[in-house]
Amino acid sequence: MFRKILLIIAMLMFAQAAPAQANCGKGGGRVVGAVVGGVLGGFLGSKVDRSRNGTAGIIIGGVLGALAGSAIAKSLDKCEREKFATATKTALDSPASGPTAQQEWTSETRKGVSGTVIANPIVKQADGRVCRSVRRVNYIDGKEMSDAPTFCQMPPDKAWTEQAA
């Protein structure tokens, strides 16, 4: 019985995901995140609940998993992640002559979702790598999320690789 429910949920999830990816940002990511979280939470809840049929564990785990999955997927959708990555690459590839290079992006589908990437001057390392630190700030529904990674190139390769912290 539980396998049949999982199969039905999986089919619904894929049916929802296809149009959401095509339309970018229409809320499908949150729905898919909630469904996946709910299924995984329900499965884990059934394993934790040692009662005869595990119903309470399935329900509690499903609800908690759905809430967590929706919250995680809410931050940036596929199109927004692409814009964020493009802004980061453009800032990194900008001329090194100025003190900083700044790129901004804005979601086309959600108000209150945008970001800024500021690349600092290039620093040449003793091992030949060319490195550049950036400050990335994203605004999601009024909440600021930021990080400050360093990216490096090893000439002649032009690809920027994020360095471990």
Coordinates of N, CA and C in Angstrom, one line a residue:
M1 N 0.8 -1.2 0.0 CA 0.0 0.0 0.0 C 0.9 1.3 0.0
F2 N 1.9 1.3 0.9 CA 2.8 2.4 1.0 C 3.5 2.7 -0.3
R3 N 3.9 1.6 -1.0 CA 4.6 1.8 -2.3 C 3.7 2.4 -3.4
K4 N 2.4 2.0 -3.3 CA 1.4 2.6 -4.3 C 1.3 4.1 -4.0
I5 N 1.2 4.5 -2.8 CA 1.1 5.9 -2.5 C 2.4 6.6 -2.9
L6 N 3.5 6.1 -2.7 CA 4.8 6.7 -3.2 C 4.8 6.8 -4.7
L7 N 4.3 5.8 -5.4 CA 4.3 5.9 -6.8 C 3.4 7.0 -7.3
I8 N 2.2 7.1 -6.7 CA 1.3 8.2 -7.1 C 1.9 9.5 -6.8
I9 N 2.5 9.7 -5.7 CA 3.1 11.0 -5.3 C 4.2 11.3 -6.3
A10 N 5.0 10.3 -6.6 CA 6.1 10.6 -7.6 C 5.6 11.0 -8.9
M11 N 4.5 10.4 -9.4 CA 3.9 10.8 -10.7 C 3.4 12.2 -10.6
L12 N 2.7 12.6 -9.5 CA 2.2 13.9 -9.4 C 3.4 14.9 -9.3
M13 N 4.4 14.6 -8.7 CA 5.6 15.4 -8.5 C 6.2 15.7 -9.9
F14 N 6.4 14.7 -10.7 CA 7.0 14.9 -12.0 C 6.0 15.7 -13.0
A15 N 4.7 15.5 -12.8 CA 3.8 16.2 -13.6 C 3.8 17.7 -13.3
Q16 N 4.0 18.0 -12.0 CA 4.1 19.4 -11.6 C 5.4 20.0 -11.9
A17 N 6.5 19.2 -11.9 CA 7.9 19.8 -12.1 C 8.1 20.2 -13.6
A18 N 7.5 19.5 -14.5 CA 7.8 19.8 -16.0 C 7.3 21.2 -16.3
P19 N 6.0 21.6 -16.0 CA 5.6 23.0 -16.4 C 6.3 24.0 -15.5
A20 N 6.7 23.7 -14.3 CA 7.4 24.7 -13.4 C 8.7 25.0 -14.0
Q21 N 9.5 24.0 -14.5 CA 10.8 24.3 -15.1 C 10.7 25.1 -16.4
A22 N 9.6 24.8 -17.2 CA 9.5 25.6 -18.4 C 9.1 27.0 -18.1
N23 N 8.4 27.3 -17.1 CA 7.9 28.6 -16.8 C 8.8 29.4 -15.8
C24 N 9.8 28.7 -15.2 CA 10.7 29.3 -14.2 C 10.0 30.2 -13.2
G25 N 10.0 29.8 -12.0 CA 9.6 30.7 -10.9 C 8.1 30.8 -10.7
K26 N 7.3 30.0 -11.2 CA 5.9 30.1 -11.0 C 5.4 29.4 -9.7
G27 N 6.4 29.1 -8.8 CA 6.0 28.5 -7.6 C 6.2 27.0 -7.6
G28 N 6.5 26.4 -8.8 CA 6.6 25.0 -8.9 C 7.7 24.4 -8.0
G29 N 8.8 25.1 -7.9 CA 9.9 24.6 -7.0 C 9.5 24.4 -5.6
R30 N 8.7 25.3 -5.1 CA 8.2 25.1 -3.7 C 7.3 23.9 -3.6
V31 N 6.4 23.7 -4.7 CA 5.5 22.5 -4.7 C 6.3 21.2 -4.7
V32 N 7.3 21.2 -5.7 CA 8.1 20.0 -5.8 C 8.9 19.8 -4.5
G33 N 9.5 20.8 -3.9 CA 10.2 20.7 -2.7 C 9.3 20.2 -1.6
A34 N 8.1 20.6 -1.5 CA 7.2 20.2 -0.5 C 6.8 18.7 -0.7
V35 N 6.6 18.3 -1.9 CA 6.2 16.9 -2.2 C 7.4 16.0 -1.9
V36 N 8.6 16.3 -2.4 CA 9.7 15.5 -2.1 C 10.0 15.4 -0.6
G37 N 9.9 16.6 0.1 CA 10.1 16.6 1.5 C 9.1 15.8 2.3
G38 N 7.8 15.9 1.8 CA 6.8 15.2 2.5 C 6.9 13.7 2.3
V39 N 7.3 13.3 1.1 CA 7.5 11.8 0.9 C 8.6 11.3 1.7
L40 N 9.8 12.0 1.7 CA 10.9 11.5 2.5 C 10.6 11.6 4.0
G41 N 10.0 12.7 4.4 CA 9.6 12.8 5.8 C 8.7 11.7 6.3
G42 N 7.7 11.4 5.4 CA 6.7 10.4 5.8 C 7.4 9.0 5.9
F43 N 8.3 8.8 4.9 CA 9.1 7.5 4.9 C 9.9 7.4 6.2
L44 N 10.7 8.4 6.5 CA 11.5 8.4 7.7 C 10.6 8.3 9.0
G45 N 9.5 9.0 9.0 CA 8.6 9.0 10.1 C 8.1 7.6 10.4
S46 N 7.8 6.9 9.3 CA 7.3 5.5 9.5 C 8.4 4.6 10.1
K47 N 9.6 4.9 9.8 CA 10.7 4.1 10.3 C 11.0 4.4 11.8
V48 N 10.8 5.6 12.2 CA 11.0 6.0 13.5 C 9.9 5.6 14.4
D49 N 8.6 5.7 13.9 CA 7.4 5.3 14.7 C 7.4 3.7 14.8
R50 N 7.6 3.2 16.0 CA 7.7 1.7 16.2 C 6.3 1.1 16.5
S51 N 5.2 1.9 16.4 CA 3.9 1.4 16.7 C 3.5 0.4 15.6
R52 N 2.3 -0.2 15.7 CA 1.9 -1.3 14.8 C 1.9 -0.9 13.3
N53 N 1.3 0.3 13.0 CA 1.3 0.6 11.6 C 2.1 1.9 11.2
G54 N 2.6 2.6 12.2 CA 3.4 3.8 12.0 C 2.7 5.0 11.4
T55 N 1.4 5.0 11.5 CA 0.6 6.1 10.9 C 1.0 7.5 11.5
A56 N 1.1 7.6 12.8 CA 1.5 8.9 13.4 C 2.8 9.3 12.9
G57 N 3.8 8.4 12.8 CA 5.1 8.8 12.3 C 5.1 9.3 10.9
I58 N 4.3 8.6 10.0 CA 4.1 9.0 8.6 C 3.5 10.4 8.5
I59 N 2.5 10.6 9.3 CA 1.8 12.0 9.2 C 2.7 13.1 9.7
I60 N 3.3 12.9 10.9 CA 4.2 13.9 11.5 C 5.4 14.1 10.6
G61 N 6.0 13.0 10.2 CA 7.2 13.2 9.3 C 6.9 13.8 8.0
G62 N 5.7 13.4 7.4 CA 5.3 14.0 6.1 C 5.1 15.5 6.2
V63 N 4.4 16.0 7.3 CA 4.1 17.4 7.4 C 5.4 18.1 7.6
L64 N 6.3 17.7 8.5 CA 7.6 18.3 8.8 C 8.5 18.3 7.5
G65 N 8.5 17.2 6.8 CA 9.3 17.2 5.6 C 8.8 18.1 4.5
A66 N 7.4 18.2 4.4 CA 6.8 19.1 3.4 C 7.2 20.6 3.7
L67 N 7.1 20.9 5.0 CA 7.5 22.3 5.4 C 9.0 22.6 5.1
A68 N 9.8 21.7 5.4 CA 11.3 21.9 5.2 C 11.6 21.9 3.7
G69 N 11.0 21.0 2.9 CA 11.3 21.0 1.5 C 10.8 22.3 0.8
S70 N 9.7 22.8 1.2 CA 9.1 24.0 0.6 C 10.0 25.2 1.0
A71 N 10.5 25.3 2.2 CA 11.4 26.4 2.6 C 12.7 26.4 1.9
I72 N 13.3 25.2 1.7 CA 14.6 25.1 1.0 C 14.4 25.6 -0.5
A73 N 13.4 25.0 -1.1 CA 13.1 25.3 -2.5 C 12.7 26.8 -2.8
K74 N 12.2 27.4 -1.7 CA 11.7 28.8 -1.9 C 12.8 29.8 -2.2
S75 N 14.1 29.6 -1.7 CA 15.1 30.6 -1.8 C 15.3 31.1 -3.2
L76 N 15.8 30.2 -4.1 CA 16.0 30.6 -5.5 C 15.5 29.5 -6.4
D77 N 14.7 29.9 -7.5 CA 14.3 28.9 -8.4 C 15.4 28.7 -9.5
K78 N 15.1 27.9 -10.5 CA 16.1 27.5 -11.5 C 16.6 28.7 -12.2
C79 N 15.7 29.6 -12.7 CA 16.0 30.7 -13.5 C 16.8 31.7 -12.7
E80 N 16.4 31.9 -11.4 CA 17.1 32.8 -10.5 C 18.6 32.3 -10.2
R81 N 18.7 31.0 -10.1 CA 20.1 30.5 -9.9 C 21.0 30.7 -11.1
E82 N 20.4 30.6 -12.3 CA 21.1 30.9 -13.5 C 21.5 32.3 -13.6
K83 N 20.6 33.2 -13.3 CA 20.9 34.7 -13.3 C 22.0 35.0 -12.2
F84 N 22.0 34.3 -11.1 CA 22.9 34.5 -10.0 C 24.3 34.0 -10.5
A85 N 24.4 32.9 -11.1 CA 25.6 32.3 -11.6 C 26.2 33.2 -12.8
T86 N 25.3 33.7 -13.6 CA 25.8 34.6 -14.7 C 26.4 35.9 -14.2
A87 N 25.7 36.4 -13.2 CA 26.2 37.7 -12.6 C 27.6 37.4 -11.9
T88 N 27.7 36.3 -11.3 CA 29.0 36.0 -10.6 C 30.1 35.8 -11.7
K89 N 29.8 35.1 -12.7 CA 30.8 34.9 -13.8 C 31.2 36.3 -14.5
T90 N 30.2 37.1 -14.7 CA 30.4 38.4 -15.4 C 31.3 39.3 -14.5
A91 N 31.0 39.3 -13.2 CA 31.8 40.1 -12.3 C 33.2 39.6 -12.3
L92 N 33.4 38.3 -12.2 CA 34.7 37.7 -12.2 C 35.5 38.0 -13.5
D93 N 34.8 38.0 -14.6 CA 35.5 38.2 -15.9 C 35.7 39.7 -16.2
S94 N 35.2 40.5 -15.4 CA 35.3 42.0 -15.7 C 36.8 42.4 -15.6
P95 N 37.1 43.5 -16.2 CA 38.5 44.0 -16.2 C 39.0 44.2 -14.7
A96 N 40.2 43.8 -14.5 CA 40.8 43.9 -13.2 C 41.4 45.3 -12.9
S97 N 41.3 46.2 -13.8 CA 41.9 47.5 -13.5 C 41.2 48.3 -12.5
G98 N 39.9 48.2 -12.3 CA 39.2 49.0 -11.3 C 39.3 48.4 -9.9
P99 N 38.9 49.1 -8.9 CA 38.9 48.6 -7.6 C 37.9 47.4 -7.4
T100 N 36.8 47.5 -7.9 CA 35.8 46.4 -7.8 C 35.0 46.4 -9.1
A101 N 34.3 45.3 -9.3 CA 33.4 45.1 -10.5 C 32.1 44.6 -9.9
Q102 N 31.0 45.3 -10.2 CA 29.7 44.9 -9.7 C 28.7 44.5 -10.7
Q103 N 28.0 43.5 -10.5 CA 26.9 43.0 -11.3 C 25.7 42.8 -10.5
E104 N 24.5 43.2 -11.0 CA 23.3 43.0 -10.3 C 22.4 42.1 -11.2
W105 N 21.5 41.4 -10.5 CA 20.5 40.6 -11.2 C 19.1 40.8 -10.4
T106 N 18.0 40.6 -11.2 CA 16.7 40.7 -10.6 C 15.9 39.5 -11.2
S107 N 15.1 38.9 -10.3 CA 14.2 37.9 -10.8 C 13.1 38.5 -11.7
E108 N 12.8 37.8 -12.8 CA 11.8 38.2 -13.7 C 10.4 37.7 -13.3
T109 N 10.4 36.8 -12.3 CA 9.1 36.2 -11.9 C 8.6 36.5 -10.5
R110 N 9.5 37.0 -9.6 CA 9.1 37.2 -8.2 C 9.6 38.6 -7.8
K111 N 8.7 39.4 -7.2 CA 9.1 40.6 -6.7 C 9.9 40.4 -5.4
G112 N 10.9 41.2 -5.1 CA 11.6 41.1 -3.8 C 12.7 40.1 -3.9
V113 N 13.1 39.6 -5.1 CA 14.2 38.6 -5.3 C 15.2 39.2 -6.2
S114 N 16.4 39.5 -5.7 CA 17.4 40.1 -6.5 C 18.8 39.8 -5.9
G115 N 19.8 40.3 -6.5 CA 21.1 40.1 -5.9 C 22.2 41.0 -6.5
T116 N 23.3 41.1 -5.9 CA 24.4 41.9 -6.3 C 25.7 41.0 -6.1
V117 N 26.6 41.1 -7.0 CA 27.9 40.4 -6.9 C 29.0 41.4 -7.1
I118 N 29.8 41.6 -6.2 CA 30.9 42.5 -6.2 C 32.3 41.7 -6.2
A119 N 33.0 41.9 -7.3 CA 34.3 41.2 -7.4 C 35.4 42.2 -7.0
N120 N 36.3 41.7 -6.1 CA 37.4 42.6 -5.7 C 38.6 42.4 -6.7
P121 N 39.6 43.2 -6.6 CA 40.7 43.1 -7.5 C 41.4 41.8 -7.6
I122 N 41.9 41.5 -8.7 CA 42.6 40.2 -8.9 C 43.9 40.1 -8.1
V123 N 44.2 39.0 -7.6 CA 45.4 38.8 -6.8 C 46.2 37.6 -7.4
K124 N 47.4 37.8 -7.8 CA 48.2 36.7 -8.4 C 48.9 36.0 -7.3
Q125 N 48.7 34.7 -7.3 CA 49.3 33.8 -6.3 C 50.7 33.3 -6.7
A126 N 51.5 32.9 -5.7 CA 52.9 32.5 -6.0 C 52.9 31.2 -6.9
D127 N 51.8 30.4 -6.8 CA 51.8 29.2 -7.6 C 51.3 29.4 -9.0
G128 N 51.0 30.7 -9.4 CA 50.6 31.0 -10.8 C 49.1 31.2 -10.9
R129 N 48.3 30.8 -9.9 CA 46.9 31.0 -10.0 C 46.6 32.5 -9.9
V130 N 45.5 32.9 -10.6 CA 44.9 34.2 -10.5 C 43.6 34.1 -9.7
C131 N 43.5 34.8 -8.6 CA 42.4 34.7 -7.7 C 41.6 36.0 -7.5
R132 N 40.4 35.9 -7.2 CA 39.5 37.1 -7.0 C 38.4 36.7 -6.0
S133 N 38.4 37.5 -5.0 CA 37.3 37.2 -4.0 C 36.1 38.1 -4.4
V134 N 34.9 37.6 -4.1 CA 33.7 38.2 -4.4 C 32.8 38.3 -3.1
R135 N 31.9 39.3 -3.1 CA 30.9 39.3 -2.1 C 29.6 39.3 -2.9
R136 N 28.8 38.2 -2.5 CA 27.5 38.0 -3.2 C 26.4 38.2 -2.2
V137 N 25.5 39.1 -2.5 CA 24.4 39.4 -1.6 C 23.1 39.1 -2.4
N138 N 22.2 38.3 -1.9 CA 20.9 38.0 -2.5 C 19.8 38.5 -1.5
Y139 N 18.8 39.1 -2.1 CA 17.6 39.5 -1.3 C 16.5 38.7 -1.7
I140 N 15.9 38.0 -0.7 CA 14.8 37.1 -1.0 C 13.7 37.4 0.0
D141 N 12.6 38.1 -0.5 CA 11.5 38.5 0.3 C 11.9 39.3 1.5
G142 N 12.9 40.2 1.2 CA 13.3 41.1 2.3 C 14.4 40.6 3.2
K143 N 14.8 39.3 3.0 CA 15.8 38.8 3.8 C 17.1 38.8 3.0
E144 N 18.2 39.2 3.7 CA 19.5 39.2 3.0 C 20.3 37.9 3.3
M145 N 20.8 37.4 2.2 CA 21.6 36.2 2.3 C 22.9 36.5 1.6
S146 N 24.1 36.3 2.3 CA 25.3 36.7 1.6 C 26.4 35.7 1.9
D147 N 27.4 35.7 1.0 CA 28.6 34.9 1.2 C 29.8 35.7 0.6
A148 N 31.0 35.2 0.8 CA 32.2 35.9 0.3 C 33.2 34.9 -0.1
P149 N 33.0 34.1 -1.2 CA 33.9 33.1 -1.6 C 35.1 33.7 -2.5
T150 N 36.1 32.9 -2.6 CA 37.2 33.3 -3.5 C 37.2 32.3 -4.7
F151 N 37.4 32.8 -5.9 CA 37.5 32.0 -7.1 C 38.9 32.2 -7.7
C152 N 39.4 31.1 -8.3 CA 40.8 31.2 -8.9 C 40.7 30.5 -10.3
Q153 N 41.7 31.0 -11.1 CA 42.0 30.4 -12.4 C 43.4 30.0 -12.4
M154 N 43.7 28.9 -13.1 CA 45.1 28.5 -13.3 C 45.4 28.6 -14.8
P155 N 46.1 29.7 -15.2 CA 46.3 29.9 -16.6 C 47.0 28.7 -17.2
P156 N 46.7 28.4 -18.4 CA 46.0 29.1 -19.4 C 44.5 28.9 -19.3
D157 N 44.0 28.0 -18.4 CA 42.6 27.8 -18.2 C 41.9 29.1 -17.8
K158 N 40.8 29.4 -18.4 CA 40.0 30.6 -18.1 C 38.8 30.4 -17.2
A159 N 38.6 29.1 -16.8 CA 37.4 28.8 -15.9 C 37.8 29.2 -14.5
W160 N 36.8 29.8 -13.8 CA 36.9 30.2 -12.4 C 36.4 29.0 -11.6
T161 N 37.2 28.7 -10.6 CA 36.9 27.6 -9.7 C 36.8 28.1 -8.3
E162 N 35.6 27.9 -7.6 CA 35.5 28.3 -6.2 C 36.4 27.5 -5.3
Q163 N 37.1 28.3 -4.5 CA 38.1 27.6 -3.6 C 37.4 27.2 -2.3
A164 N 37.9 26.2 -1.7 CA 37.4 25.7 -0.4 C 37.7 26.7 0.6
A165 N 36.8 26.9 1.6 CA 37.0 27.9 2.6 C 38.0 27.5 3.6

